[in-house]
Tab-separated table of C-alpha atoms in Angstrom:
chain	number	residue	atom	x	y	z
A	43	UNK	CA	0.000	0.000	0.000
A	44	UNK	CA	2.857	2.337	0.891
A	45	UNK	CA	4.652	1.739	-2.422
A	46	UNK	CA	1.406	2.133	-4.348
A	47	UNK	CA	0.689	5.450	-2.635
A	48	UNK	CA	4.241	6.601	-3.388
A	49	UNK	CA	3.838	5.734	-7.077
A	50	UNK	CA	0.585	7.685	-7.362
A	51	UNK	CA	2.059	10.660	-5.441
A	52	UNK	CA	5.015	11.027	-7.808
A	53	UNK	CA	2.829	12.822	-10.354
A	54	UNK	CA	2.218	15.523	-7.713
A	55	UNK	CA	5.641	15.525	-6.024
A	56	UNK	CA	7.664	16.334	-9.169
A	57	UNK	CA	5.823	19.549	-10.232
A	58	UNK	CA	5.551	20.777	-6.634
A	59	UNK	CA	9.304	20.239	-6.088
A	60	UNK	CA	10.098	22.021	-9.343
A	61	UNK	CA	7.873	24.926	-8.331
A	62	UNK	CA	9.614	25.183	-4.941
A	63	UNK	CA	13.067	25.313	-6.558
A	64	UNK	CA	12.023	27.924	-9.147
A	65	UNK	CA	10.432	30.065	-6.456
A	66	UNK	CA	13.552	29.852	-4.295
A	67	UNK	CA	15.932	30.982	-7.039
A	68	UNK	CA	13.599	33.531	-8.663
A	69	UNK	CA	12.358	35.384	-5.574
A	70	UNK	CA	15.185	35.037	-3.069
A	71	UNK	CA	15.484	38.821	-2.708
A	72	UNK	CA	12.833	41.410	-1.885
A	73	UNK	CA	12.840	45.211	-1.749
A	74	UNK	CA	11.283	47.122	1.110
A	75	UNK	CA	10.898	50.832	1.723
A	76	UNK	CA	12.711	52.118	4.806
A	77	UNK	CA	11.707	55.510	6.282
A	78	UNK	CA	13.647	55.496	9.577
A	79	UNK	CA	16.124	58.013	8.225
A	80	UNK	CA	17.647	59.685	11.287
A	81	UNK	CA	21.004	57.892	11.263
A	82	UNK	CA	21.571	57.308	7.548
A	83	UNK	CA	24.751	58.173	5.683
A	84	UNK	CA	23.882	59.285	2.160
A	85	UNK	CA	26.502	59.107	-0.601
A	86	UNK	CA	27.214	62.354	-2.402
A	87	UNK	CA	27.473	61.574	-6.134
A	88	UNK	CA	30.725	61.338	-8.031
A	89	UNK	CA	31.256	64.358	-10.300
A	90	UNK	CA	33.439	63.592	-13.321
A	91	UNK	CA	34.713	66.416	-15.529
A	92	UNK	CA	35.874	65.615	-19.071
A	93	UNK	CA	37.325	68.192	-21.433
A	94	UNK	CA	35.545	68.640	-24.780
A	95	UNK	CA	36.968	69.191	-28.248
A	96	UNK	CA	37.900	72.804	-28.949
A	97	UNK	CA	38.941	73.514	-32.524
A	98	UNK	CA	40.596	76.870	-31.742
A	99	UNK	CA	42.784	75.279	-29.069
A	100	UNK	CA	43.707	72.453	-31.495
A	101	UNK	CA	44.735	74.953	-34.188
A	102	UNK	CA	46.763	77.163	-31.865
A	103	UNK	CA	48.551	74.214	-30.225
A	104	UNK	CA	49.230	72.590	-33.619
A	105	UNK	CA	50.825	75.818	-34.898
A	106	UNK	CA	53.055	75.917	-31.819
A	107	UNK	CA	53.977	72.209	-32.066
A	108	UNK	CA	54.245	71.599	-35.825
A	109	UNK	CA	54.842	75.132	-37.123
A	110	UNK	CA	52.524	77.520	-38.947
A	111	UNK	CA	53.238	75.906	-42.333
A	112	UNK	CA	52.161	72.389	-41.312
A	113	UNK	CA	49.556	70.437	-43.306
A	114	UNK	CA	46.157	71.405	-41.929
A	115	UNK	CA	44.889	67.835	-42.327
A	116	UNK	CA	47.067	67.092	-39.326
A	117	UNK	CA	44.749	69.263	-37.203
A	118	UNK	CA	41.825	66.933	-37.958
A	119	UNK	CA	43.933	63.903	-37.142
A	120	UNK	CA	45.264	65.366	-33.891
A	121	UNK	CA	41.742	66.415	-32.873
A	122	UNK	CA	40.437	62.870	-33.334
A	123	UNK	CA	43.392	61.401	-31.434
A	124	UNK	CA	43.158	63.813	-28.509
A	125	UNK	CA	39.358	63.487	-28.289
A	126	UNK	CA	38.883	59.950	-29.587
A	127	UNK	CA	35.283	58.712	-29.645
A	128	UNK	CA	35.696	55.168	-30.936
A	129	UNK	CA	36.481	55.926	-34.573
A	130	UNK	CA	39.135	57.832	-36.505
A	131	UNK	CA	37.941	58.883	-39.972
A	132	UNK	CA	40.959	61.136	-40.525
A	133	UNK	CA	43.437	58.269	-39.991
A	134	UNK	CA	43.192	57.550	-43.719
A	135	UNK	CA	45.215	60.699	-44.485
A	136	UNK	CA	48.241	59.130	-42.772
A	137	UNK	CA	48.764	57.033	-45.901
A	138	UNK	CA	49.831	60.199	-47.762
A	139	UNK	CA	50.808	62.575	-44.935
A	140	UNK	CA	53.369	62.040	-42.179
A	141	UNK	CA	51.196	61.770	-39.033
A	142	UNK	CA	52.583	61.966	-35.500
A	143	UNK	CA	52.596	58.486	-34.012
A	144	UNK	CA	53.314	59.219	-30.345
A	145	UNK	CA	49.727	59.347	-29.107
A	146	UNK	CA	50.749	59.596	-25.457
A	147	UNK	CA	52.671	62.799	-26.212
A	148	UNK	CA	49.745	64.225	-28.178
A	149	UNK	CA	47.427	63.666	-25.229
A	150	UNK	CA	49.933	65.313	-22.923
A	151	UNK	CA	50.086	68.403	-25.150
A	152	UNK	CA	46.510	68.789	-26.364
A	153	UNK	CA	44.545	67.759	-23.247
A	154	UNK	CA	44.343	70.096	-20.258
A	155	UNK	CA	45.768	69.063	-16.904
A	156	UNK	CA	43.647	69.149	-13.766
A	157	UNK	CA	45.043	72.458	-12.482
A	158	UNK	CA	44.457	74.016	-15.905
A	159	UNK	CA	40.883	72.791	-16.182
A	160	UNK	CA	39.328	73.024	-12.686
A	161	UNK	CA	39.846	75.871	-10.194
A	162	UNK	CA	38.303	77.452	-7.069
A	163	UNK	CA	36.620	74.384	-5.594
A	164	UNK	CA	34.316	74.331	-2.569
A	165	UNK	CA	32.485	71.504	-0.834
A	166	UNK	CA	29.950	72.425	1.858
A	167	UNK	CA	31.359	75.985	1.517
A	168	UNK	CA	34.831	74.744	2.519
A	169	UNK	CA	37.573	75.677	0.035
A	170	UNK	CA	39.930	72.867	-1.009
A	171	UNK	CA	42.684	72.274	-3.558
A	172	UNK	CA	40.807	71.028	-6.625
A	173	UNK	CA	43.393	68.495	-7.738
A	174	UNK	CA	43.567	66.934	-4.270
A	175	UNK	CA	39.990	65.686	-4.728
A	176	UNK	CA	39.432	65.753	-8.513
A	177	UNK	CA	41.539	62.696	-9.334
A	178	UNK	CA	42.417	61.386	-12.824
A	179	UNK	CA	40.536	58.348	-14.088
A	180	UNK	CA	40.696	56.411	-17.363
A	181	UNK	CA	37.449	56.583	-19.348
A	182	UNK	CA	36.288	56.144	-22.920
A	183	UNK	CA	36.444	59.972	-23.121
A	184	UNK	CA	40.124	59.956	-22.194
A	185	UNK	CA	41.589	60.964	-18.859
A	186	UNK	CA	38.899	62.782	-16.895
A	187	UNK	CA	38.966	64.219	-13.379
A	188	UNK	CA	36.519	62.912	-10.850
A	189	UNK	CA	35.359	63.981	-7.399
A	190	UNK	CA	34.267	61.390	-4.793
A	191	UNK	CA	34.967	58.400	-7.038
A	192	UNK	CA	35.699	55.040	-5.455
A	193	UNK	CA	37.430	53.906	-8.666
A	194	UNK	CA	39.820	56.865	-8.786
A	195	UNK	CA	40.701	56.751	-5.081
A	196	UNK	CA	41.032	52.919	-5.191
A	197	UNK	CA	39.405	52.727	-1.763
A	198	UNK	CA	36.178	50.786	-1.242
A	199	UNK	CA	34.541	53.350	1.059
A	200	UNK	CA	32.870	56.499	-0.281
A	201	UNK	CA	34.739	59.565	0.978
A	202	UNK	CA	32.035	62.249	0.971
A	203	UNK	CA	28.812	61.245	2.714
A	204	UNK	CA	25.953	63.356	3.988
A	205	UNK	CA	23.952	62.968	7.183
A	206	UNK	CA	22.148	65.069	9.755
A	207	UNK	CA	25.486	66.405	11.026
A	208	UNK	CA	26.804	67.601	7.637
A	209	UNK	CA	23.509	68.455	5.924
A	210	UNK	CA	22.843	68.031	2.223
A	211	UNK	CA	26.045	68.138	0.188
A	212	UNK	CA	26.919	70.799	-2.387
A	213	UNK	CA	29.934	71.227	-4.649
A	214	UNK	CA	31.059	74.361	-6.491
A	215	UNK	CA	33.954	74.837	-8.898
A	216	UNK	CA	35.024	76.831	-11.939
A	217	UNK	CA	35.993	75.312	-15.289
A	218	UNK	CA	38.343	77.056	-17.724
A	219	UNK	CA	37.354	75.168	-20.894
A	220	UNK	CA	34.385	73.474	-22.556
A	221	UNK	CA	33.591	70.453	-20.411
A	222	UNK	CA	31.188	67.592	-19.977
A	223	UNK	CA	29.945	67.127	-16.412
A	224	UNK	CA	28.950	63.561	-15.510
A	225	UNK	CA	26.997	62.866	-12.322
A	226	UNK	CA	26.914	59.215	-11.290
A	227	UNK	CA	27.232	56.821	-8.324
A	228	UNK	CA	30.727	56.793	-6.747
A	229	UNK	CA	31.307	53.197	-7.897
A	230	UNK	CA	30.602	53.989	-11.583
A	231	UNK	CA	32.629	55.560	-14.384
A	232	UNK	CA	31.407	57.593	-17.391
A	233	UNK	CA	31.212	55.611	-20.624
A	234	UNK	CA	30.083	56.114	-24.205
A	235	UNK	CA	26.406	55.617	-25.092
A	236	UNK	CA	25.423	55.475	-21.411
A	237	UNK	CA	21.705	55.657	-20.716
A	238	UNK	CA	20.393	57.001	-17.442
A	239	UNK	CA	23.641	58.649	-16.370
A	240	UNK	CA	23.345	62.416	-15.855
A	241	UNK	CA	25.557	64.124	-18.432
A	242	UNK	CA	25.637	67.888	-19.078
A	243	UNK	CA	27.680	69.837	-21.628
A	244	UNK	CA	28.920	73.174	-20.261
A	245	UNK	CA	30.537	75.534	-22.753
A	246	UNK	CA	33.076	78.081	-21.594
A	247	UNK	CA	31.379	81.147	-20.131
A	248	UNK	CA	28.107	79.390	-19.298
A	249	UNK	CA	26.946	78.593	-15.780
A	250	UNK	CA	25.385	75.293	-14.746
A	251	UNK	CA	23.465	74.436	-11.606
A	252	UNK	CA	22.197	70.910	-10.917
A	253	UNK	CA	19.974	70.148	-7.934
A	254	UNK	CA	19.516	66.423	-7.299
A	255	UNK	CA	17.700	64.024	-5.053
A	256	UNK	CA	19.037	60.606	-4.172
A	257	UNK	CA	17.510	57.230	-3.391
A	258	UNK	CA	19.919	54.894	-1.636
A	259	UNK	CA	19.807	51.104	-1.799
A	260	UNK	CA	20.837	49.445	1.460
A	261	UNK	CA	21.807	45.769	1.368
A	262	UNK	CA	21.007	43.629	4.380
A	263	UNK	CA	23.969	41.586	5.603
A	264	UNK	CA	22.351	38.294	4.595
A	265	UNK	CA	22.132	39.376	0.921
A	266	UNK	CA	25.869	38.823	0.444
A	267	UNK	CA	25.455	35.165	1.394
A	268	UNK	CA	23.469	34.568	-1.802
A	269	UNK	CA	25.289	34.015	-5.076
A	270	UNK	CA	25.120	36.833	-7.634
A	271	UNK	CA	22.693	34.895	-9.854
A	272	UNK	CA	20.133	34.787	-7.041
A	273	UNK	CA	20.439	38.401	-5.970
A	274	UNK	CA	20.962	39.517	-9.605
A	275	UNK	CA	23.678	42.024	-8.796
A	276	UNK	CA	27.369	42.072	-7.897
A	277	UNK	CA	29.209	43.658	-5.005
A	278	UNK	CA	32.176	45.857	-5.856
A	279	UNK	CA	34.688	43.441	-4.300
A	280	UNK	CA	33.385	40.326	-6.066
A	281	UNK	CA	35.510	38.632	-8.699
A	282	UNK	CA	34.279	38.741	-12.279
A	283	UNK	CA	35.926	36.383	-14.751
A	284	UNK	CA	35.512	38.950	-17.560
A	285	UNK	CA	37.493	41.706	-15.818
A	286	UNK	CA	40.863	42.699	-17.275
A	287	UNK	CA	41.917	44.991	-14.444
A	288	UNK	CA	41.374	48.512	-15.778
A	289	UNK	CA	39.298	49.412	-12.720
A	290	UNK	CA	39.852	48.423	-9.117
A	291	UNK	CA	36.255	47.519	-8.258
A	292	UNK	CA	33.339	45.956	-10.090
A	293	UNK	CA	30.610	48.216	-11.458
A	294	UNK	CA	28.185	47.917	-14.343
A	295	UNK	CA	29.766	50.790	-16.273
A	296	UNK	CA	33.290	49.497	-15.621
A	297	UNK	CA	32.217	46.058	-16.830
A	298	UNK	CA	30.861	47.556	-20.088
A	299	UNK	CA	34.115	49.443	-20.688
A	300	UNK	CA	36.270	46.376	-20.021
A	301	UNK	CA	33.998	44.208	-22.184
A	302	UNK	CA	34.417	46.702	-25.039
A	303	UNK	CA	38.203	46.642	-24.615
A	304	UNK	CA	38.084	42.830	-24.738
A	305	UNK	CA	36.160	42.999	-28.030
A	306	UNK	CA	38.700	45.475	-29.438
A	307	UNK	CA	41.527	43.117	-28.497
A	308	UNK	CA	39.644	40.227	-30.108
A	309	UNK	CA	39.052	41.930	-33.464
A	310	UNK	CA	42.053	44.278	-33.759
A	311	UNK	CA	44.632	42.887	-31.278
A	312	UNK	CA	44.873	46.316	-29.630
A	313	UNK	CA	42.799	48.910	-27.809
A	314	UNK	CA	42.583	52.698	-27.922
A	315	UNK	CA	45.227	54.962	-26.408
A	316	UNK	CA	42.635	56.069	-23.840
A	317	UNK	CA	42.527	52.594	-22.300
A	318	UNK	CA	46.094	51.387	-22.978
A	319	UNK	CA	48.242	53.536	-20.698
A	320	UNK	CA	51.749	52.136	-20.101
A	321	UNK	CA	51.947	53.566	-16.579
A	322	UNK	CA	48.581	52.029	-15.626
A	323	UNK	CA	48.366	48.674	-17.446
A	324	UNK	CA	50.018	46.463	-20.060
A	325	UNK	CA	47.313	46.531	-22.730
A	326	UNK	CA	48.573	46.815	-26.342
A	327	UNK	CA	47.953	50.315	-27.762
A	328	UNK	CA	46.612	50.738	-31.282
A	329	UNK	CA	48.761	52.551	-33.835
A	330	UNK	CA	47.218	54.275	-36.865
A	331	UNK	CA	46.415	50.950	-38.549
A	332	UNK	CA	44.871	49.708	-35.317
A	333	UNK	CA	42.669	52.819	-35.129
A	334	UNK	CA	41.557	52.210	-38.723
A	335	UNK	CA	40.590	48.683	-37.643
A	336	UNK	CA	38.609	50.080	-34.693
A	337	UNK	CA	36.876	52.479	-37.091
A	338	UNK	CA	35.918	49.625	-39.419
A	339	UNK	CA	34.323	47.627	-36.586
A	340	UNK	CA	32.813	50.643	-34.784
A	341	UNK	CA	29.183	49.773	-35.585
A	342	UNK	CA	29.791	46.114	-34.776
A	343	UNK	CA	31.294	47.031	-31.389
A	344	UNK	CA	28.358	49.326	-30.647
A	345	UNK	CA	25.955	46.439	-31.271
A	346	UNK	CA	27.948	43.774	-29.436
A	347	UNK	CA	28.649	45.819	-26.311
A	348	UNK	CA	24.895	45.835	-25.668
A	349	UNK	CA	25.126	42.059	-25.218
A	350	UNK	CA	27.997	42.161	-22.719
A	351	UNK	CA	27.354	39.930	-19.716
A	352	UNK	CA	27.324	42.722	-17.127
A	353	UNK	CA	25.200	42.713	-13.982
A	354	UNK	CA	24.164	45.843	-12.177
A	355	UNK	CA	26.033	46.763	-9.032
A	356	UNK	CA	24.444	46.077	-5.643
A	357	UNK	CA	25.704	49.432	-4.378
A	358	UNK	CA	24.366	51.988	-6.854
A	359	UNK	CA	22.325	54.914	-5.483
A	360	UNK	CA	19.911	56.522	-7.905
A	361	UNK	CA	20.297	60.255	-8.615
A	362	UNK	CA	17.543	62.285	-10.259
A	363	UNK	CA	17.540	65.890	-11.423
A	364	UNK	CA	15.197	68.221	-9.519
A	365	UNK	CA	16.458	71.432	-11.117
A	366	UNK	CA	18.689	71.965	-14.142
A	367	UNK	CA	19.576	75.540	-15.017
A	368	UNK	CA	19.283	76.664	-18.608
A	369	UNK	CA	22.437	77.570	-20.526
A	370	UNK	CA	23.393	81.145	-19.618
A	371	UNK	CA	24.618	82.698	-22.830
A	372	UNK	CA	24.534	86.323	-21.685
A	373	UNK	CA	27.986	86.071	-20.062
A	374	UNK	CA	29.483	83.675	-22.597
A	375	UNK	CA	32.529	85.958	-22.941
A	376	UNK	CA	33.744	84.991	-19.467
A	377	UNK	CA	36.969	83.022	-19.159
A	378	UNK	CA	35.412	80.411	-16.893
A	379	UNK	CA	32.211	78.473	-16.232
A	380	UNK	CA	30.615	78.332	-12.787
A	381	UNK	CA	29.328	74.824	-11.922
A	382	UNK	CA	27.232	74.037	-8.854
A	383	UNK	CA	25.996	70.511	-7.998
A	384	UNK	CA	23.960	69.952	-4.829
A	385	UNK	CA	21.491	67.611	-3.152
A	386	UNK	CA	18.115	69.214	-2.604
A	387	UNK	CA	17.807	67.618	0.851
A	388	UNK	CA	18.729	64.537	2.820
A	389	UNK	CA	16.563	61.612	1.695
A	390	UNK	CA	13.728	60.457	3.932
A	391	UNK	CA	13.362	57.028	2.383
A	392	UNK	CA	15.541	54.339	0.920
A	393	UNK	CA	15.171	50.860	-0.503
A	394	UNK	CA	16.374	47.886	1.506
A	395	UNK	CA	17.369	44.706	-0.307
A	396	UNK	CA	16.635	41.713	1.921
A	397	UNK	CA	16.742	37.944	1.606
A	398	UNK	CA	13.146	36.799	1.418
A	399	UNK	CA	13.884	33.060	1.132
A	400	UNK	CA	16.927	31.489	2.728
A	401	UNK	CA	18.219	27.931	2.392
A	402	UNK	CA	16.518	27.192	5.722
A	403	UNK	CA	13.167	28.229	4.197
A	404	UNK	CA	13.822	25.841	1.299
A	405	UNK	CA	14.686	23.051	3.740
A	406	UNK	CA	11.497	23.632	5.720
A	407	UNK	CA	9.438	23.578	2.505
A	408	UNK	CA	10.991	20.271	1.458
A	409	UNK	CA	10.391	18.889	4.945
A	410	UNK	CA	6.705	19.771	4.697
A	411	UNK	CA	6.509	18.234	1.201
A	412	UNK	CA	8.066	14.946	2.355
A	413	UNK	CA	5.838	14.866	5.433
A	414	UNK	CA	2.740	15.496	3.296
A	415	UNK	CA	3.331	12.751	0.745
A	416	UNK	CA	5.354	10.184	2.712
A	417	UNK	CA	4.117	10.771	6.260
A	418	UNK	CA	7.810	11.018	7.125
A	419	UNK	CA	9.732	13.096	9.636
A	420	UNK	CA	13.124	13.044	11.347
A	421	UNK	CA	11.506	11.572	14.464
A	422	UNK	CA	9.988	8.746	12.423
A	423	UNK	CA	13.331	7.983	10.773
A	424	UNK	CA	15.029	7.747	14.196
A	425	UNK	CA	12.109	5.692	15.509
A	426	UNK	CA	12.359	3.274	12.557
A	427	UNK	CA	16.104	2.798	13.139
A	428	UNK	CA	15.515	2.232	16.877
A	429	UNK	CA	12.705	-0.299	16.236
A	430	UNK	CA	14.835	-2.153	13.671
A	431	UNK	CA	17.658	-2.485	16.197
A	432	UNK	CA	15.312	-3.391	19.097
A	433	UNK	CA	13.486	-6.139	17.196
A	434	UNK	CA	16.250	-7.172	14.818
A	435	UNK	CA	15.991	-10.894	15.784
A	436	UNK	CA	12.285	-11.035	15.027
A	437	UNK	CA	12.793	-9.005	11.850
A	438	UNK	CA	15.566	-11.322	10.641
A	439	UNK	CA	13.437	-14.363	11.535
A	440	UNK	CA	10.508	-13.084	9.489
A	441	UNK	CA	12.781	-12.163	6.593
A	442	UNK	CA	14.278	-15.656	6.705
A	443	UNK	CA	10.800	-17.249	6.770
A	444	UNK	CA	9.625	-15.171	3.845
A	445	UNK	CA	12.774	-15.960	1.849
A	446	UNK	CA	12.649	-19.730	2.545
A	447	UNK	CA	8.891	-19.851	1.928
A	448	UNK	CA	9.341	-18.077	-1.394
A	449	UNK	CA	11.988	-20.607	-2.452
A	450	UNK	CA	9.761	-23.545	-1.508
A	451	UNK	CA	6.850	-22.040	-3.420
A	452	UNK	CA	9.004	-21.604	-6.517
A	453	UNK	CA	10.187	-25.236	-6.313
A	454	UNK	CA	6.579	-26.441	-6.159
A	455	UNK	CA	5.708	-24.360	-9.228
A	456	UNK	CA	8.646	-25.825	-11.131
A	457	UNK	CA	7.609	-29.413	-10.283
A	458	UNK	CA	4.055	-28.777	-11.399
A	459	UNK	CA	5.318	-27.579	-14.790
């Protein structure tokens, strides 16, 4: 009867077990809204400043470097090298014109240094040396300068946090050239074709004010015990087999950049001079022919980088624009741009990522399933073992009788045949 019941129950046990496993892996993590905000530390965003292409500066610097009588096609080439955006259409002219081949030197000459680009910095109305906090970082836009970046500081903890003691953070600085201001989580880096990252172009002489709000994501301690497939995100310190070491910590944007570099190495055996920096890494740098190769596969790279196996980071706050000032063109003759980035207020709510189903929950569910279909429990298993040991003589005697009786019955059947 027991075996018959077990056979009939199998049609129910299999789908129920499958459903339990799918539920465990699919909904292991839940998000809850937390409003007990008195003792929170809120991360101020990372502010990354990247210099933009300026044709007048390119012309003037080219005249000083190559002489007034130089071939003006070189200006186009130098401009694309110094402000490389994934393709180099002017590299073709190097087949008939002698092009400079020391890209590192060109970047050193044509790109502004930190102290030339960013001046008069204040955080929470406290003046500081800009280049002490705006640190260089490798990006797909070249070397940019970033404030409050975990990747640039190579330290896992965010430096500038806001709480009830400090108040809402605000940063002010002046820029002396056309720049692109990127506002993003401290763990991230700016990258080409990014969606959702705050990115503002500020031309020289214009002012820009950005007022933001922030929604933090707090991870409960038990979340880290799950594997990344279950929680569907990665911590910054977790190993990723696709990383090639350009950035210190894992982030979604860093993963996309490194995946793109891997594709460039696959198709062209080199990567751009923005990513291959001898003092930072040992990646092979593309020469002119390598840049032509990157240009030929530009559209293919753009399509394939969308399929890169990159998970979101578990530690990414969300920043949203509350106020964005219009471009101020009345004072465009000024020699600097005034940039102000601030949080509108300290947040009063945040999301908490928790483990909704642990391995213990799965074990309890399986225990209930076994008890339901087999009328089995740990106590019954122990009881069965104890009974078998207590009455082992009688059990062996009955087994022996059944075995001998079966043999005698079979002999009788054979004789009758």
